[in-house]
Tab-separated table of C-alpha atoms and ligand atoms in Angstrom:
chain	number	residue	atom	x	y	z
A	1	UNK	CA	-1.604	-7.625	-221.258
A	2	UNK	CA	-3.703	-6.634	-218.255
A	3	UNK	CA	-7.415	-7.130	-217.645
A	4	UNK	CA	-8.405	-3.804	-216.109
A	5	UNK	CA	-11.751	-2.162	-215.510
A	6	UNK	CA	-12.561	1.431	-214.656
A	7	UNK	CA	-15.697	2.058	-212.616
A	8	UNK	CA	-16.743	5.636	-213.307
A	9	UNK	CA	-15.965	6.838	-216.830
A	10	UNK	CA	-16.178	10.559	-216.161
A	11	UNK	CA	-13.379	13.083	-216.549
A	12	UNK	CA	-10.629	11.118	-214.814
A	13	UNK	CA	-11.760	7.540	-215.486
A	14	UNK	CA	-12.233	8.423	-219.144
A	15	UNK	CA	-8.768	10.000	-219.377
A	16	UNK	CA	-7.176	6.858	-217.916
A	17	UNK	CA	-9.038	4.621	-220.348
A	18	UNK	CA	-8.031	6.787	-223.302
A	19	UNK	CA	-4.364	6.792	-222.304
A	20	UNK	CA	-4.232	3.070	-221.567
A	21	UNK	CA	-6.091	2.175	-224.783
A	22	UNK	CA	-3.480	4.008	-226.828
A	23	UNK	CA	-0.531	2.606	-224.930
A	24	UNK	CA	-0.959	-1.124	-224.852
A	25	UNK	CA	-2.759	-4.290	-225.680
A	26	UNK	CA	-4.964	-4.554	-222.597
A	27	UNK	CA	-8.440	-5.898	-221.974
A	28	UNK	CA	-10.161	-2.700	-220.842
A	29	UNK	CA	-13.697	-2.383	-219.488
A	30	UNK	CA	-15.391	0.932	-218.698
A	31	UNK	CA	-18.355	0.763	-216.322
A	32	UNK	CA	-20.712	3.681	-215.768
A	33	UNK	CA	-24.391	4.105	-214.918
A	34	UNK	CA	-24.563	7.116	-217.253
A	35	UNK	CA	-25.064	6.345	-220.964
A	36	UNK	CA	-23.250	9.522	-222.096
A	37	UNK	CA	-20.223	8.612	-219.997
A	38	UNK	CA	-20.194	5.124	-221.508
A	39	UNK	CA	-20.466	6.589	-225.011
A	40	UNK	CA	-17.518	8.914	-224.323
A	41	UNK	CA	-15.177	5.948	-223.749
A	42	UNK	CA	-16.672	3.481	-226.229
A	43	UNK	CA	-13.736	3.984	-228.630
A	44	UNK	CA	-11.266	2.870	-225.972
A	45	UNK	CA	-12.850	-0.100	-224.217
A	46	UNK	CA	-15.739	-2.469	-223.822
A	47	UNK	CA	-18.475	-0.594	-221.940
A	48	UNK	CA	-21.036	-1.798	-219.431
A	49	UNK	CA	-23.411	-0.554	-216.771
A	50	UNK	CA	-23.082	-3.854	-214.927
A	51	UNK	CA	-20.801	-3.721	-211.890
A	52	UNK	CA	-20.455	-7.513	-211.987
A	53	UNK	CA	-18.721	-7.279	-215.384
A	54	UNK	CA	-16.305	-4.645	-214.059
A	55	UNK	CA	-15.661	-6.832	-211.011
A	56	UNK	CA	-14.263	-9.638	-213.204
A	57	UNK	CA	-11.065	-7.692	-213.927
A	58	UNK	CA	-7.749	-8.384	-212.186
A	59	UNK	CA	-7.238	-4.623	-211.630
A	60	UNK	CA	-10.287	-2.492	-210.861
A	61	UNK	CA	-9.905	1.296	-210.895
A	62	UNK	CA	-12.476	3.038	-208.736
A	63	UNK	CA	-13.005	6.416	-210.415
A	64	UNK	CA	-16.269	7.639	-208.906
A	65	UNK	CA	-16.702	10.675	-206.662
A	66	UNK	CA	-15.346	10.127	-203.144
A	67	UNK	CA	-18.815	10.093	-201.558
A	68	UNK	CA	-19.924	7.216	-203.831
A	69	UNK	CA	-17.088	4.905	-202.737
A	70	UNK	CA	-18.821	3.677	-199.564
A	71	UNK	CA	-21.834	2.297	-201.454
A	72	UNK	CA	-20.024	1.077	-204.537
A	73	UNK	CA	-17.011	-0.769	-203.213
A	74	UNK	CA	-18.903	-3.426	-201.188
A	75	UNK	CA	-21.142	-4.006	-204.216
A	76	UNK	CA	-18.074	-4.855	-206.334
A	77	UNK	CA	-17.281	-7.676	-203.899
A	78	UNK	CA	-13.622	-8.054	-204.961
A	79	UNK	CA	-11.464	-10.868	-203.574
A	80	UNK	CA	-7.892	-11.000	-202.288
A	81	UNK	CA	-6.527	-12.072	-205.702
A	82	UNK	CA	-7.692	-8.779	-207.215
A	83	UNK	CA	-6.266	-5.290	-206.933
A	84	UNK	CA	-8.392	-2.246	-206.288
A	85	UNK	CA	-6.885	1.028	-207.530
A	86	UNK	CA	-8.731	3.892	-205.868
A	87	UNK	CA	-8.239	7.396	-207.248
A	88	UNK	CA	-10.763	9.038	-204.925
A	89	UNK	CA	-9.360	12.187	-203.315
A	90	UNK	CA	-9.267	12.066	-199.528
A	91	UNK	CA	-10.279	8.405	-199.224
A	92	UNK	CA	-7.727	6.478	-197.151
A	93	UNK	CA	-6.534	2.901	-197.530
A	94	UNK	CA	-7.900	2.151	-194.041
A	95	UNK	CA	-11.356	3.312	-195.092
A	96	UNK	CA	-11.180	1.200	-198.264
A	97	UNK	CA	-9.867	-1.858	-196.417
A	98	UNK	CA	-13.067	-2.015	-194.350
A	99	UNK	CA	-15.061	-2.323	-197.581
A	100	UNK	CA	-13.084	-4.794	-199.708
A	101	UNK	CA	-10.938	-7.941	-199.546
A	102	UNK	CA	-8.859	-6.819	-202.539
A	103	UNK	CA	-5.248	-5.609	-202.478
A	104	UNK	CA	-5.459	-1.829	-202.295
A	105	UNK	CA	-3.522	0.717	-204.308
A	106	UNK	CA	-4.216	4.392	-203.730
A	107	UNK	CA	-3.418	6.451	-206.795
A	108	UNK	CA	-3.578	10.176	-207.412
A	109	UNK	CA	-3.570	10.508	-211.210
A	110	UNK	CA	-4.203	13.579	-213.315
A	111	UNK	CA	-6.163	14.519	-216.381
A	112	UNK	CA	-3.067	14.397	-218.578
A	113	UNK	CA	-3.450	10.615	-218.681
A	114	UNK	CA	-5.426	11.154	-221.864
A	115	UNK	CA	-2.313	12.338	-223.712
A	116	UNK	CA	-0.121	9.867	-221.810
A	117	UNK	CA	1.593	12.739	-219.973
A	118	UNK	CA	0.170	12.000	-216.557
A	119	UNK	CA	2.019	12.817	-213.354
A	120	UNK	CA	0.821	10.365	-210.711
A	121	UNK	CA	1.509	9.620	-207.074
A	122	UNK	CA	0.871	6.111	-205.817
A	123	UNK	CA	1.001	4.168	-202.573
A	124	UNK	CA	-0.187	0.896	-201.050
A	125	UNK	CA	0.016	-2.540	-202.699
A	126	UNK	CA	1.883	-1.292	-205.758
A	127	UNK	CA	3.102	-4.224	-207.888
A	128	UNK	CA	4.996	-4.414	-211.166
A	129	UNK	CA	1.793	-4.472	-213.209
A	130	UNK	CA	0.652	-1.208	-211.620
A	131	UNK	CA	4.118	0.275	-212.224
A	132	UNK	CA	4.012	-0.802	-215.884
A	133	UNK	CA	0.526	0.668	-216.384
A	134	UNK	CA	1.583	3.985	-214.854
A	135	UNK	CA	4.731	4.058	-216.978
A	136	UNK	CA	2.614	3.668	-220.094
A	137	UNK	CA	0.665	6.855	-219.413
A	138	UNK	CA	3.323	9.110	-217.925
A	139	UNK	CA	5.561	9.491	-214.893
A	140	UNK	CA	4.820	8.423	-211.339
A	141	UNK	CA	6.259	8.680	-207.851
A	142	UNK	CA	5.792	6.059	-205.143
A	143	UNK	CA	5.014	8.021	-201.985
A	144	UNK	CA	3.894	7.482	-198.388
A	145	UNK	CA	0.146	7.691	-197.809
A	146	UNK	CA	0.794	10.620	-195.438
A	147	UNK	CA	2.021	12.550	-198.507
A	148	UNK	CA	-1.195	11.955	-200.456
A	149	UNK	CA	-2.791	15.314	-199.528
A	150	UNK	CA	0.047	17.339	-201.016
A	151	UNK	CA	0.237	15.018	-204.057
A	152	UNK	CA	-3.512	15.470	-204.569
A	153	UNK	CA	-2.949	19.226	-204.670
A	154	UNK	CA	0.283	19.239	-206.673
A	155	UNK	CA	-0.298	16.701	-209.430
A	156	UNK	CA	-4.014	15.892	-209.047
A	157	UNK	CA	-5.349	19.453	-208.960
A	158	UNK	CA	-2.213	20.837	-210.606
A	159	UNK	CA	-3.431	20.684	-214.221
A	160	UNK	CA	-6.192	23.185	-213.376
A	161	UNK	CA	-3.632	25.614	-211.965
A	162	UNK	CA	-1.476	25.220	-215.067
A	163	UNK	CA	-4.476	25.643	-217.406
A	164	UNK	CA	-5.197	28.890	-215.569
A	165	UNK	CA	-1.633	30.142	-216.058
A	166	UNK	CA	-1.659	29.172	-219.746
A	167	UNK	CA	-4.919	31.103	-220.082
A	168	UNK	CA	-3.410	34.163	-218.427
A	169	UNK	CA	-0.401	34.133	-220.795
A	170	UNK	CA	-2.645	33.575	-223.814
A	171	UNK	CA	-4.939	36.453	-222.762
A	172	UNK	CA	-1.935	38.782	-222.723
A	173	UNK	CA	-1.194	37.716	-226.299
A	174	UNK	CA	-4.780	38.450	-227.335
A	175	UNK	CA	-4.669	41.839	-225.580
A	176	UNK	CA	-1.752	42.764	-227.816
A	177	UNK	CA	-3.420	41.652	-231.031
A	178	UNK	CA	-2.785	37.927	-231.547
A	179	UNK	CA	-5.687	35.760	-232.631
A	180	UNK	CA	-7.061	33.721	-229.715
A	181	UNK	CA	-6.144	30.390	-231.300
A	182	UNK	CA	-2.593	31.510	-232.098
A	183	UNK	CA	-2.135	32.934	-228.601
A	184	UNK	CA	-3.365	29.707	-226.983
A	185	UNK	CA	-1.076	27.578	-229.150
A	186	UNK	CA	1.957	29.768	-228.435
A	187	UNK	CA	1.253	29.846	-224.681
A	188	UNK	CA	0.463	26.133	-224.353
A	189	UNK	CA	3.438	25.010	-226.457
A	190	UNK	CA	5.662	27.315	-224.384
A	191	UNK	CA	4.483	25.570	-221.192
A	192	UNK	CA	4.907	22.140	-222.783
A	193	UNK	CA	8.427	22.927	-224.007
A	194	UNK	CA	9.464	24.580	-220.753
A	195	UNK	CA	8.201	21.573	-218.783
A	196	UNK	CA	10.154	19.195	-221.029
A	197	UNK	CA	13.266	21.350	-220.595
A	198	UNK	CA	12.922	21.230	-216.793
A	199	UNK	CA	12.529	17.431	-216.922
A	200	UNK	CA	15.517	16.899	-219.208
A	201	UNK	CA	17.917	19.632	-218.121
A	202	UNK	CA	20.502	19.309	-215.382
A	203	UNK	CA	20.173	23.042	-214.692
A	204	UNK	CA	18.132	24.374	-211.787
A	205	UNK	CA	14.943	26.390	-212.340
A	206	UNK	CA	16.844	29.595	-211.442
A	207	UNK	CA	19.621	28.757	-213.919
A	208	UNK	CA	17.049	28.145	-216.641
A	209	UNK	CA	15.334	31.485	-215.917
A	210	UNK	CA	18.744	33.127	-216.134
A	211	UNK	CA	19.381	31.471	-219.500
A	212	UNK	CA	16.273	33.167	-220.966
A	213	UNK	CA	17.085	36.600	-219.519
A	214	UNK	CA	19.441	38.378	-221.916
A	215	UNK	CA	21.230	41.298	-220.306
A	216	UNK	CA	19.263	44.495	-220.982
A	217	UNK	CA	16.718	42.447	-222.924
A	218	UNK	CA	13.003	41.750	-222.699
A	219	UNK	CA	12.636	38.853	-220.259
A	220	UNK	CA	14.295	40.539	-217.301
A	221	UNK	CA	11.636	43.278	-217.432
A	222	UNK	CA	8.891	40.692	-216.925
A	223	UNK	CA	10.864	38.676	-214.372
A	224	UNK	CA	11.530	41.743	-212.223
A	225	UNK	CA	7.827	42.414	-212.126
A	226	UNK	CA	7.165	38.780	-211.103
A	227	UNK	CA	9.920	38.744	-208.444
A	228	UNK	CA	8.470	41.963	-206.937
A	229	UNK	CA	4.926	40.554	-206.940
A	230	UNK	CA	3.060	38.031	-204.768
A	231	UNK	CA	2.678	35.512	-207.595
A	232	UNK	CA	5.010	32.906	-206.070
A	233	UNK	CA	3.175	33.109	-202.715
A	234	UNK	CA	-0.214	33.032	-204.444
A	235	UNK	CA	0.636	29.935	-206.492
A	236	UNK	CA	1.887	28.248	-203.327
A	237	UNK	CA	-1.278	29.294	-201.490
A	238	UNK	CA	-3.443	27.751	-204.232
A	239	UNK	CA	-1.595	24.435	-203.889
A	240	UNK	CA	-1.915	24.542	-200.093
A	241	UNK	CA	-5.644	25.395	-200.293
A	242	UNK	CA	-6.177	22.220	-202.324
A	243	UNK	CA	-3.949	20.276	-199.901
A	244	UNK	CA	-5.991	21.574	-196.939
A	245	UNK	CA	-9.238	20.507	-198.622
A	246	UNK	CA	-7.807	17.026	-199.271
A	247	UNK	CA	-6.895	16.744	-195.578
A	248	UNK	CA	-10.373	17.975	-194.611
A	249	UNK	CA	-12.022	15.388	-196.881
A	250	UNK	CA	-9.811	12.652	-195.388
A	251	UNK	CA	-10.916	13.710	-191.887
A	252	UNK	CA	-14.573	13.550	-192.932
A	253	UNK	CA	-14.081	9.956	-194.165
A	254	UNK	CA	-12.157	9.008	-191.023
A	255	UNK	CA	-15.163	10.132	-188.955
A	256	UNK	CA	-17.581	7.888	-190.878
B	1	LIG	N1	-11.064	15.100	-212.372
B	1	LIG	C1	-9.763	14.978	-212.081
B	1	LIG	O1	-8.905	15.638	-212.690
B	1	LIG	C2	-9.328	14.035	-211.012
B	1	LIG	C3	-10.236	13.294	-210.278
B	1	LIG	N2	-9.789	12.423	-209.315
B	1	LIG	C4	-10.765	11.586	-208.598
B	1	LIG	O2	-11.449	10.833	-209.567
B	1	LIG	C5	-12.771	10.562	-209.123
B	1	LIG	C6	-13.752	10.909	-210.237
B	1	LIG	O3	-13.657	12.284	-210.514
B	1	LIG	P1	-14.171	12.864	-211.912
B	1	LIG	O4	-13.777	11.948	-213.011
B	1	LIG	O5	-13.736	14.260	-211.946
B	1	LIG	O6	-15.754	12.770	-211.692
B	1	LIG	P2	-16.887	12.652	-212.799
B	1	LIG	O7	-18.145	13.111	-212.145
B	1	LIG	O8	-16.461	13.281	-214.064
B	1	LIG	O9	-17.004	11.072	-213.047
B	1	LIG	C7	-17.567	10.180	-212.131
B	1	LIG	C8	-18.319	9.139	-212.934
B	1	LIG	O10	-18.774	8.126	-212.036
B	1	LIG	C9	-20.005	7.656	-212.539
B	1	LIG	N3	-20.720	6.917	-211.506
B	1	LIG	C10	-21.360	7.390	-210.409
B	1	LIG	N4	-21.930	6.386	-209.721
B	1	LIG	C11	-21.626	5.239	-210.385
B	1	LIG	C12	-21.927	3.864	-210.181
B	1	LIG	N5	-22.669	3.458	-209.134
B	1	LIG	N6	-21.450	2.952	-211.065
B	1	LIG	C13	-20.732	3.346	-212.138
B	1	LIG	N7	-20.418	4.646	-212.393
B	1	LIG	C14	-20.871	5.572	-211.531
B	1	LIG	C15	-20.716	8.911	-212.978
B	1	LIG	O11	-21.796	8.634	-213.862
B	1	LIG	C16	-19.566	9.675	-213.641
B	1	LIG	O12	-19.502	9.412	-215.044
B	1	LIG	C17	-12.986	11.369	-207.848
B	1	LIG	O13	-12.944	10.508	-206.743
B	1	LIG	C18	-11.825	12.352	-207.834
B	1	LIG	O14	-11.398	12.629	-206.513
B	1	LIG	C19	-8.462	12.230	-209.061
B	1	LIG	C20	-7.534	12.938	-209.747
B	1	LIG	C21	-7.874	13.909	-210.763
B	2	LIG	O1	-10.876	18.439	-207.452
B	2	LIG	C1	-10.857	17.278	-207.016
B	2	LIG	O2	-11.345	17.004	-205.905
B	2	LIG	C2	-10.195	16.182	-207.805
B	2	LIG	C3	-9.054	15.565	-207.066
B	2	LIG	C4	-7.807	16.086	-207.719
B	2	LIG	C5	-8.302	16.714	-208.935
B	2	LIG	N1	-9.597	16.717	-208.992
């Protein structure tokens, strides 16, 4: 059982609280200055607007916008026995270390924490408690901090790219007459199942594509269109645009 607080109960802080509340018997505190944000997590944790209450936890997740970190972290006044888990994009461990005495973990989570299907990248003072917490809400990779910009793009921003692709598939279903709700369910479940297959299968992505393409059948018609298009480059470019922005944000913080 871990005593953990989350400062900032917005989209990402709220998702983490929801996932952790459903996964284990923890003492969870959600701290936010906004009453609506507190109300949104009240089913999952004790809520407060008092930073001092959040600062009593052994593990404190900082889930505010990157530009709020500089003011908020000194106010938390954490000590060396505590662990700060920062999820702020572009904010380096060096920057954080100037503002706190706590052990520092830098985590790039994603929104899928709320269904305990998070993909996370983590670095810094990762201990077994942090590993156990991350295991409860999904899968994680321990990476070097220098890899944080690409992780931010791939698994942090990644859900948005996947939501977009699910939407595009669902729209095609609607164009051809399916009801919107049916099309969304069929598209989303197809992504979910395909992702699970990739995770569990020993086959490569190309072998799996091949397994769906019956000779002279339907799939190959769509795949040939995709292979002849710029979709692969465009998806890669979207990931790299997010990576570039993460690097740019990190440079802005380094200059402060
Ligand atoms: N949204 C996402 O999918 C992901 C976000 N992140 C990171 O998570 C952090 C938060 O992002 P979001 O949840 O999207 O933002 P958000 O705007 O939804 O939530 C931020 C919350 O912080 C609260 N807040 C602001 N000042 C505060 C203070 N002094 N004390 C207590 N609470 C305060 C706000 O009221 C708000 O509820 C960012 O640093 C972002 O880089 C990381 C990975 C994924
Ligand atoms: O868009 C952002 O800056 C944050 C970080 C990764 C996902 N959302």
